[in-house]
Coordinates of C-alpha atoms in Angstrom, one line a residue:
M1 CA 120.4 83.1 141.2
K2 CA 122.1 85.4 143.5
Q3 CA 124.0 88.2 142.9
N4 CA 127.9 87.0 144.1
D5 CA 127.2 83.5 142.3
L6 CA 128.8 85.6 140.0
P7 CA 132.2 86.8 139.6
P8 CA 132.5 90.4 140.3
V9 CA 133.1 92.6 137.2
S10 CA 137.1 93.3 138.9
L11 CA 137.9 89.9 138.9
M12 CA 136.5 89.2 135.4
N13 CA 139.0 92.2 134.6
N14 CA 141.5 90.4 135.6
Q15 CA 141.1 87.2 133.3
S16 CA 142.7 88.2 129.6
D17 CA 140.3 85.6 128.0
A18 CA 137.0 86.8 129.9
V19 CA 135.2 89.3 127.3
Q20 CA 132.1 88.3 128.9
Y21 CA 130.7 87.2 132.1
G22 CA 130.1 83.3 132.2
E23 CA 130.4 83.3 127.8
T24 CA 132.3 79.8 128.4
N25 CA 131.7 79.0 131.9
I26 CA 129.3 75.9 132.4
E27 CA 128.4 76.4 135.6
Y28 CA 127.4 80.2 134.7
Q29 CA 125.4 78.6 132.1
R30 CA 123.6 76.0 134.5
K31 CA 122.5 78.5 137.0
V32 CA 121.0 80.7 134.0
L33 CA 119.2 77.7 132.8
K34 CA 118.1 76.7 136.3
Y35 CA 116.6 80.0 137.4
I36 CA 114.7 80.3 134.2
T37 CA 113.4 77.0 135.0
E38 CA 111.9 78.1 138.0
I39 CA 110.9 81.3 137.5
G40 CA 108.9 79.7 134.4
S41 CA 107.3 77.2 136.7
S42 CA 106.5 80.1 139.4
L43 CA 104.1 82.2 136.8
R44 CA 101.1 81.2 136.8
L45 CA 97.6 82.1 134.6
D46 CA 95.4 83.0 137.9
M47 CA 97.6 85.6 138.5
D48 CA 96.3 89.1 137.7
T49 CA 97.8 90.2 134.4
D50 CA 99.9 93.3 136.1
T51 CA 101.3 90.7 138.8
L52 CA 102.6 88.5 136.2
F53 CA 103.9 90.9 133.6
K54 CA 105.7 93.1 136.7
R55 CA 107.4 89.5 137.4
V56 CA 108.4 88.5 133.9
S57 CA 109.8 92.0 133.6
E58 CA 111.5 91.3 136.8
A59 CA 113.0 87.9 136.2
I60 CA 114.8 88.7 132.7
C61 CA 116.7 91.7 134.6
T62 CA 117.4 89.1 137.7
A63 CA 118.6 86.4 134.8
L64 CA 120.1 87.7 132.3
R65 CA 121.7 90.1 134.1
F66 CA 120.4 93.4 132.4
R67 CA 120.0 97.2 134.4
Y68 CA 115.9 97.5 132.8
S69 CA 113.9 95.9 131.0
V70 CA 110.4 96.6 129.6
L71 CA 107.7 94.4 128.9
Y72 CA 105.2 95.5 125.6
I73 CA 101.7 94.2 125.3
S74 CA 99.6 94.5 122.5
D75 CA 96.3 95.9 122.8
G76 CA 94.8 94.2 119.4
A77 CA 93.4 97.6 118.4
G78 CA 97.1 99.3 117.1
Y79 CA 99.0 99.7 120.0
F80 CA 101.7 98.0 122.2
H81 CA 101.8 99.1 125.7
A82 CA 103.9 99.2 128.1
G83 CA 102.8 96.4 130.5
A84 CA 105.7 96.2 133.0
T85 CA 108.5 98.0 133.7
A86 CA 111.6 96.4 135.6
G87 CA 114.8 99.5 137.1
E88 CA 112.9 102.2 135.7
G89 CA 112.2 105.5 137.6
P90 CA 108.8 106.6 137.8
E91 CA 109.0 109.2 135.4
E92 CA 110.3 107.2 133.4
E93 CA 107.7 104.1 133.6
E94 CA 104.9 107.1 133.5
Y95 CA 106.4 108.5 130.2
L96 CA 106.6 104.8 128.5
R97 CA 102.9 104.2 129.6
Q98 CA 101.7 107.3 128.0
H99 CA 103.5 106.5 124.5
P100 CA 102.6 102.9 123.8
L101 CA 103.9 101.8 120.9
P102 CA 102.1 101.8 116.9
D103 CA 102.1 99.1 114.9
T104 CA 104.0 100.5 112.3
V105 CA 106.6 101.8 114.4
V106 CA 106.9 98.1 115.5
A107 CA 107.3 96.9 112.5
Q108 CA 110.3 99.0 111.9
L109 CA 112.0 97.8 114.9
I110 CA 111.1 94.0 114.1
S111 CA 112.0 94.4 110.5
E112 CA 114.5 91.3 109.0
E113 CA 117.6 93.6 108.6
Y114 CA 117.7 93.7 112.6
R115 CA 116.9 90.1 113.1
M116 CA 119.3 88.2 115.1
S117 CA 118.7 84.9 116.0
E118 CA 114.5 84.7 116.9
S119 CA 115.3 88.7 118.1
Y120 CA 115.8 91.7 116.8
F121 CA 118.8 94.0 117.8
I122 CA 118.9 98.0 116.6
P123 CA 122.2 99.1 117.3
A124 CA 122.8 103.2 118.1
E125 CA 124.1 103.7 114.7
A126 CA 121.2 102.2 113.1
P127 CA 119.6 105.0 110.5
L128 CA 116.8 104.3 112.3
W129 CA 117.3 106.4 115.1
N130 CA 118.0 109.5 112.7
N131 CA 113.5 110.0 113.1
D132 CA 113.3 111.9 115.7
H133 CA 109.6 110.7 116.1
M134 CA 110.8 107.3 117.1
H135 CA 112.7 108.7 119.7
S136 CA 110.1 109.8 121.1
F137 CA 108.7 106.6 122.2
F138 CA 112.0 105.1 124.5
V139 CA 113.8 106.2 127.1
L140 CA 117.5 106.6 127.7
P141 CA 119.2 104.3 130.2
V142 CA 119.8 106.9 133.1
E143 CA 123.1 104.6 133.8
L144 CA 125.9 103.2 131.4
S145 CA 127.0 99.8 133.2
E146 CA 130.7 99.8 135.0
S147 CA 132.0 97.2 133.0
S148 CA 130.8 99.0 129.6
I149 CA 133.3 101.9 130.8
L150 CA 135.9 99.0 131.5
Y151 CA 135.9 97.6 128.5
E152 CA 136.1 100.6 126.7
E153 CA 139.3 101.5 128.9
R154 CA 140.5 97.9 127.6
Q155 CA 140.0 99.4 124.0
V156 CA 137.4 96.3 123.5
S157 CA 135.7 96.7 119.6
S158 CA 133.2 99.6 119.8
N159 CA 130.9 97.2 118.0
R160 CA 131.1 95.2 120.9
V161 CA 130.4 97.3 123.9
W162 CA 126.5 98.1 124.8
Q163 CA 125.6 101.6 123.7
A164 CA 122.6 103.7 125.1
E165 CA 120.8 104.0 121.6
D166 CA 121.3 99.7 121.4
L167 CA 117.8 98.6 121.6
L168 CA 116.9 94.4 121.8
V169 CA 113.5 93.4 121.1
V170 CA 112.6 89.9 122.0
P171 CA 109.2 88.4 120.7
L172 CA 106.5 87.2 122.8
V173 CA 104.6 84.9 120.2
S174 CA 102.0 83.2 120.9
G175 CA 100.9 79.8 119.9
D176 CA 99.3 80.9 116.8
N177 CA 102.2 82.8 116.1
T178 CA 100.7 85.7 116.7
L179 CA 102.9 88.8 118.6
L180 CA 101.6 89.4 121.9
G181 CA 104.0 91.7 122.9
F182 CA 108.1 91.6 123.8
L183 CA 110.5 92.5 126.0
T184 CA 113.2 95.1 126.0
P185 CA 115.8 94.3 128.2
D186 CA 118.4 97.1 128.2
A187 CA 122.0 98.1 130.1
P188 CA 123.6 95.1 130.3
L189 CA 125.5 94.2 132.9
D190 CA 128.6 93.2 130.9
G191 CA 128.7 96.0 129.2
L192 CA 128.5 93.8 125.9
R193 CA 125.5 93.6 123.4
P194 CA 123.8 90.7 122.9
T195 CA 125.6 87.3 121.5
Y196 CA 123.6 84.7 119.8
E197 CA 124.3 82.8 122.9
T198 CA 122.6 85.6 125.4
L199 CA 119.2 85.5 122.8
S200 CA 119.3 81.8 123.6
F201 CA 119.0 82.1 127.3
L202 CA 116.5 85.7 126.8
E203 CA 114.4 83.3 124.0
L204 CA 114.1 80.6 125.8
F205 CA 112.6 82.7 129.3
A206 CA 110.5 84.6 126.7
N207 CA 109.1 81.3 125.0
Q208 CA 108.0 80.1 128.7
A209 CA 106.5 83.8 129.2
A210 CA 104.4 83.6 126.0
V211 CA 102.6 80.6 127.2
V212 CA 101.5 82.0 130.8
I213 CA 100.9 85.4 129.6
E214 CA 98.7 83.9 126.8
G215 CA 97.1 81.8 128.9
A216 CA 96.8 84.1 131.5
R217 CA 95.0 86.6 128.7
L218 CA 92.6 83.4 128.1
Y219 CA 92.2 83.5 131.1
E220 CA 90.7 87.3 131.7
E221 CA 88.7 87.3 128.7
A222 CA 86.3 84.2 130.2
Q223 CA 86.3 86.7 133.1
R224 CA 85.9 89.6 130.9
N225 CA 82.9 88.3 129.1
S226 CA 81.2 87.0 132.4
E227 CA 81.6 90.8 133.5
E228 CA 80.1 92.0 129.8
R229 CA 77.0 89.6 130.5
A230 CA 76.7 90.8 134.4
A231 CA 77.0 94.4 133.3
L232 CA 74.4 94.4 130.4
I233 CA 72.0 91.9 132.5
E234 CA 72.7 94.6 135.5
I235 CA 72.0 97.9 133.3
G236 CA 68.8 96.1 130.9
R237 CA 67.0 95.1 135.1
V238 CA 67.8 99.2 136.2
L239 CA 66.0 100.5 132.6
S240 CA 63.1 98.3 132.4
A241 CA 62.0 99.2 136.1
P242 CA 58.5 100.5 136.7
E243 CA 60.0 103.5 138.6
A244 CA 63.1 104.3 135.9
L245 CA 61.7 107.4 134.0
R246 CA 60.9 108.9 137.8
D247 CA 64.5 108.2 139.0
L248 CA 67.1 109.1 136.3
D249 CA 70.1 109.6 138.4
T250 CA 69.3 106.3 140.0
V251 CA 69.5 104.6 136.8
Y252 CA 72.0 107.0 135.4
Q253 CA 74.6 105.8 138.1
T254 CA 74.2 102.6 137.1
I255 CA 75.1 102.8 133.8
Y256 CA 78.1 104.8 134.8
E257 CA 79.1 101.8 137.7
Q258 CA 78.7 99.0 134.5
V259 CA 80.4 100.6 132.8
K260 CA 83.4 100.9 135.1
R261 CA 83.6 97.7 135.5
V262 CA 84.2 97.0 131.7
M263 CA 85.8 99.7 131.2
P264 CA 88.5 102.9 132.1
A265 CA 85.7 105.3 133.1
D266 CA 87.9 108.6 134.7
A267 CA 85.1 110.4 133.0
F268 CA 81.3 109.3 132.0
F269 CA 79.0 111.4 130.4
V270 CA 75.0 110.8 129.6
I271 CA 74.5 113.7 126.8
R272 CA 70.6 114.6 125.8
Y273 CA 70.8 116.2 122.1
L274 CA 68.2 119.1 122.2
H275 CA 66.6 118.9 119.0
Q276 CA 64.4 122.7 118.7
K277 CA 67.9 124.7 120.5
D278 CA 70.4 121.9 118.4
A279 CA 72.0 122.0 121.6
L280 CA 73.8 119.4 123.8
M281 CA 72.4 119.4 127.6
I282 CA 74.5 116.9 130.2
D283 CA 72.3 115.0 132.2
Y284 CA 74.7 113.0 134.1
F285 CA 78.8 114.1 134.4
I286 CA 80.9 112.2 136.8
D287 CA 84.7 113.3 136.6
E288 CA 86.8 111.3 139.1
E289 CA 84.0 109.6 141.2
V290 CA 82.3 113.2 141.7
S291 CA 79.6 114.2 140.5
Y292 CA 78.1 117.4 138.8
P293 CA 75.0 119.1 138.6
P294 CA 73.5 118.8 135.2
F295 CA 74.3 121.6 132.1
E296 CA 73.9 122.6 129.4
F297 CA 77.0 122.5 126.8
R298 CA 77.2 125.6 124.8
H299 CA 80.2 124.9 122.8
F300 CA 78.6 122.9 120.1
P301 CA 81.3 122.6 117.0
A302 CA 79.9 121.8 113.6
N303 CA 81.8 118.7 113.5
M304 CA 80.9 117.7 116.9
K305 CA 77.5 116.6 115.4
K306 CA 78.8 113.7 113.6
L307 CA 79.1 112.3 116.9
L308 CA 75.3 112.3 116.5
F309 CA 74.3 112.3 113.2
E310 CA 76.6 110.1 110.4
K311 CA 78.4 107.3 112.4
R312 CA 75.9 105.1 114.4
Q313 CA 78.2 102.8 115.5
G314 CA 80.0 105.5 117.4
Y315 CA 83.8 107.0 117.4
M316 CA 86.7 106.3 119.5
F317 CA 89.8 108.5 119.7
S318 CA 93.2 107.2 121.5
S319 CA 94.6 110.7 122.0
E320 CA 93.8 114.4 122.4
Q321 CA 95.2 115.3 119.4
E322 CA 93.3 112.9 117.9
Y323 CA 90.2 114.3 118.9
A324 CA 91.3 118.1 118.5
H325 CA 91.9 116.7 114.4
F326 CA 88.0 115.2 114.6
L327 CA 86.7 118.0 115.6
D328 CA 89.1 120.7 113.3
E329 CA 90.3 122.6 116.3
E330 CA 93.5 123.6 117.6
A331 CA 92.8 122.6 121.3
P332 CA 89.1 121.0 121.7
E333 CA 89.6 121.5 125.8
I334 CA 90.6 125.0 126.4
D335 CA 89.2 127.5 128.7
G336 CA 85.6 127.2 128.7
N337 CA 85.5 123.9 127.4
L338 CA 87.0 122.7 130.3
F339 CA 85.3 121.6 133.0
G340 CA 85.2 118.9 135.7
S341 CA 88.3 118.5 137.2
M342 CA 89.6 120.7 134.7
R343 CA 92.1 118.1 133.4
P344 CA 91.9 117.2 129.3
S345 CA 91.1 113.8 128.6
Q346 CA 93.0 111.5 126.5
S347 CA 91.4 109.0 125.9
F348 CA 87.5 109.2 124.0
L349 CA 84.6 106.9 123.1
F350 CA 81.2 108.6 121.9
V351 CA 78.3 106.5 121.4
P352 CA 74.8 108.0 120.1
I353 CA 71.6 106.7 121.5
H354 CA 68.7 106.7 119.5
Y355 CA 65.0 106.3 119.3
G356 CA 64.2 104.3 116.4
E357 CA 65.7 106.2 113.6
T358 CA 66.0 109.9 115.7
P359 CA 69.0 110.6 117.6
I360 CA 68.5 111.6 121.0
G361 CA 71.8 112.1 122.8
L362 CA 74.9 110.6 123.2
L363 CA 77.3 108.3 125.9
S364 CA 80.6 108.9 126.8
A365 CA 83.2 107.8 128.2
Q366 CA 86.8 108.9 128.7
S367 CA 90.2 108.6 130.1
Y368 CA 93.5 110.3 131.2
Q369 CA 95.7 108.3 129.6
P370 CA 95.9 107.5 125.8
G371 CA 95.1 104.8 123.9
A372 CA 92.9 103.7 127.1
Y373 CA 90.2 102.1 124.7
T374 CA 89.7 99.2 122.0
R375 CA 87.5 98.0 119.8
R376 CA 85.7 95.6 121.9
H377 CA 85.3 98.8 124.7
L378 CA 83.6 100.7 121.7
E379 CA 81.3 97.7 121.2
M380 CA 80.5 97.5 125.2
L381 CA 79.1 101.2 124.9
K382 CA 77.6 100.3 122.3
E383 CA 75.2 97.6 123.7
I384 CA 74.8 100.0 126.4
S385 CA 72.8 102.6 124.2
I386 CA 71.3 100.5 122.2
Q387 CA 69.4 99.7 125.5
A388 CA 69.3 102.8 126.9
G389 CA 67.6 104.1 123.2

């Protein structure tokens, strides 16, 4: 649907009986339905998910005339991540990506008290927004729509005018009623809060998008299974080679390359535990594709020994603060404890390597993005550590 298919704001303001674009306009409704059908049929299972998510986020703005939209996707591990945005600037998009929504926050957003049709509308005056912690997960629109200001000038009831802190949540639900994610269309160009008619269009599109997203994720799941099997086979091959013990650099490099195939790995460590010195030796360290020579890790907090001795299945930390809390330190990566690129990691995986029952070292994958890892990543790294033991 082209921009000029709809009447301009100035014309709408000259029609005393028109409060929302095309609300009683059958031709408008026909065009919207046609556009939704066309964009729905253009979404394909074989699209990579980044492209698919971007297409969905942009399409809902174009079809239903919103200035911004964010598509959140569940990672299955307690967080909903901003998978794509439309209309947001680079800084706003980066902020949203670095602030995934915990399940506990999403549960508050989709409370029955905010339910409207099959969606949820949290108005600016809702008590929920009195919580600064809730505010911290979102960015406010940088500009109001033209018509929002015009409606205010015409003294339209304030409870009908869209406010900057309003939030609309349109769920994306799978065939088995699992919440895959949700859309948050923002700043409607007509300047008004949603009606049930608007929501019916949004939900129709969301249902189409959910079917394709679920199919695409199943397709990626099959590909991921294949990649993981291939990675384990390649690691097993290099570890069983006769020259493995004489060429550890090649072994470590292969492990890193295979880890990178199946999970984020901005930094990767192979760490050996020195029993006699009760210290850690960093045998292999690569950070943002730059390799560093081996060195002894002198800062070895008492709580860090839990990584080796207390939990064979490993540890996953979704933020720098979570890792700091585990170490019981104010800042775990300050001054002498920063190395490589000198950037503090934001997500961490640690898995011990055992020889029989004896811990002999650690594997660690780290990312500069918070919430980068899932339980599946941890299980995969554990499988690799078993092979390396």
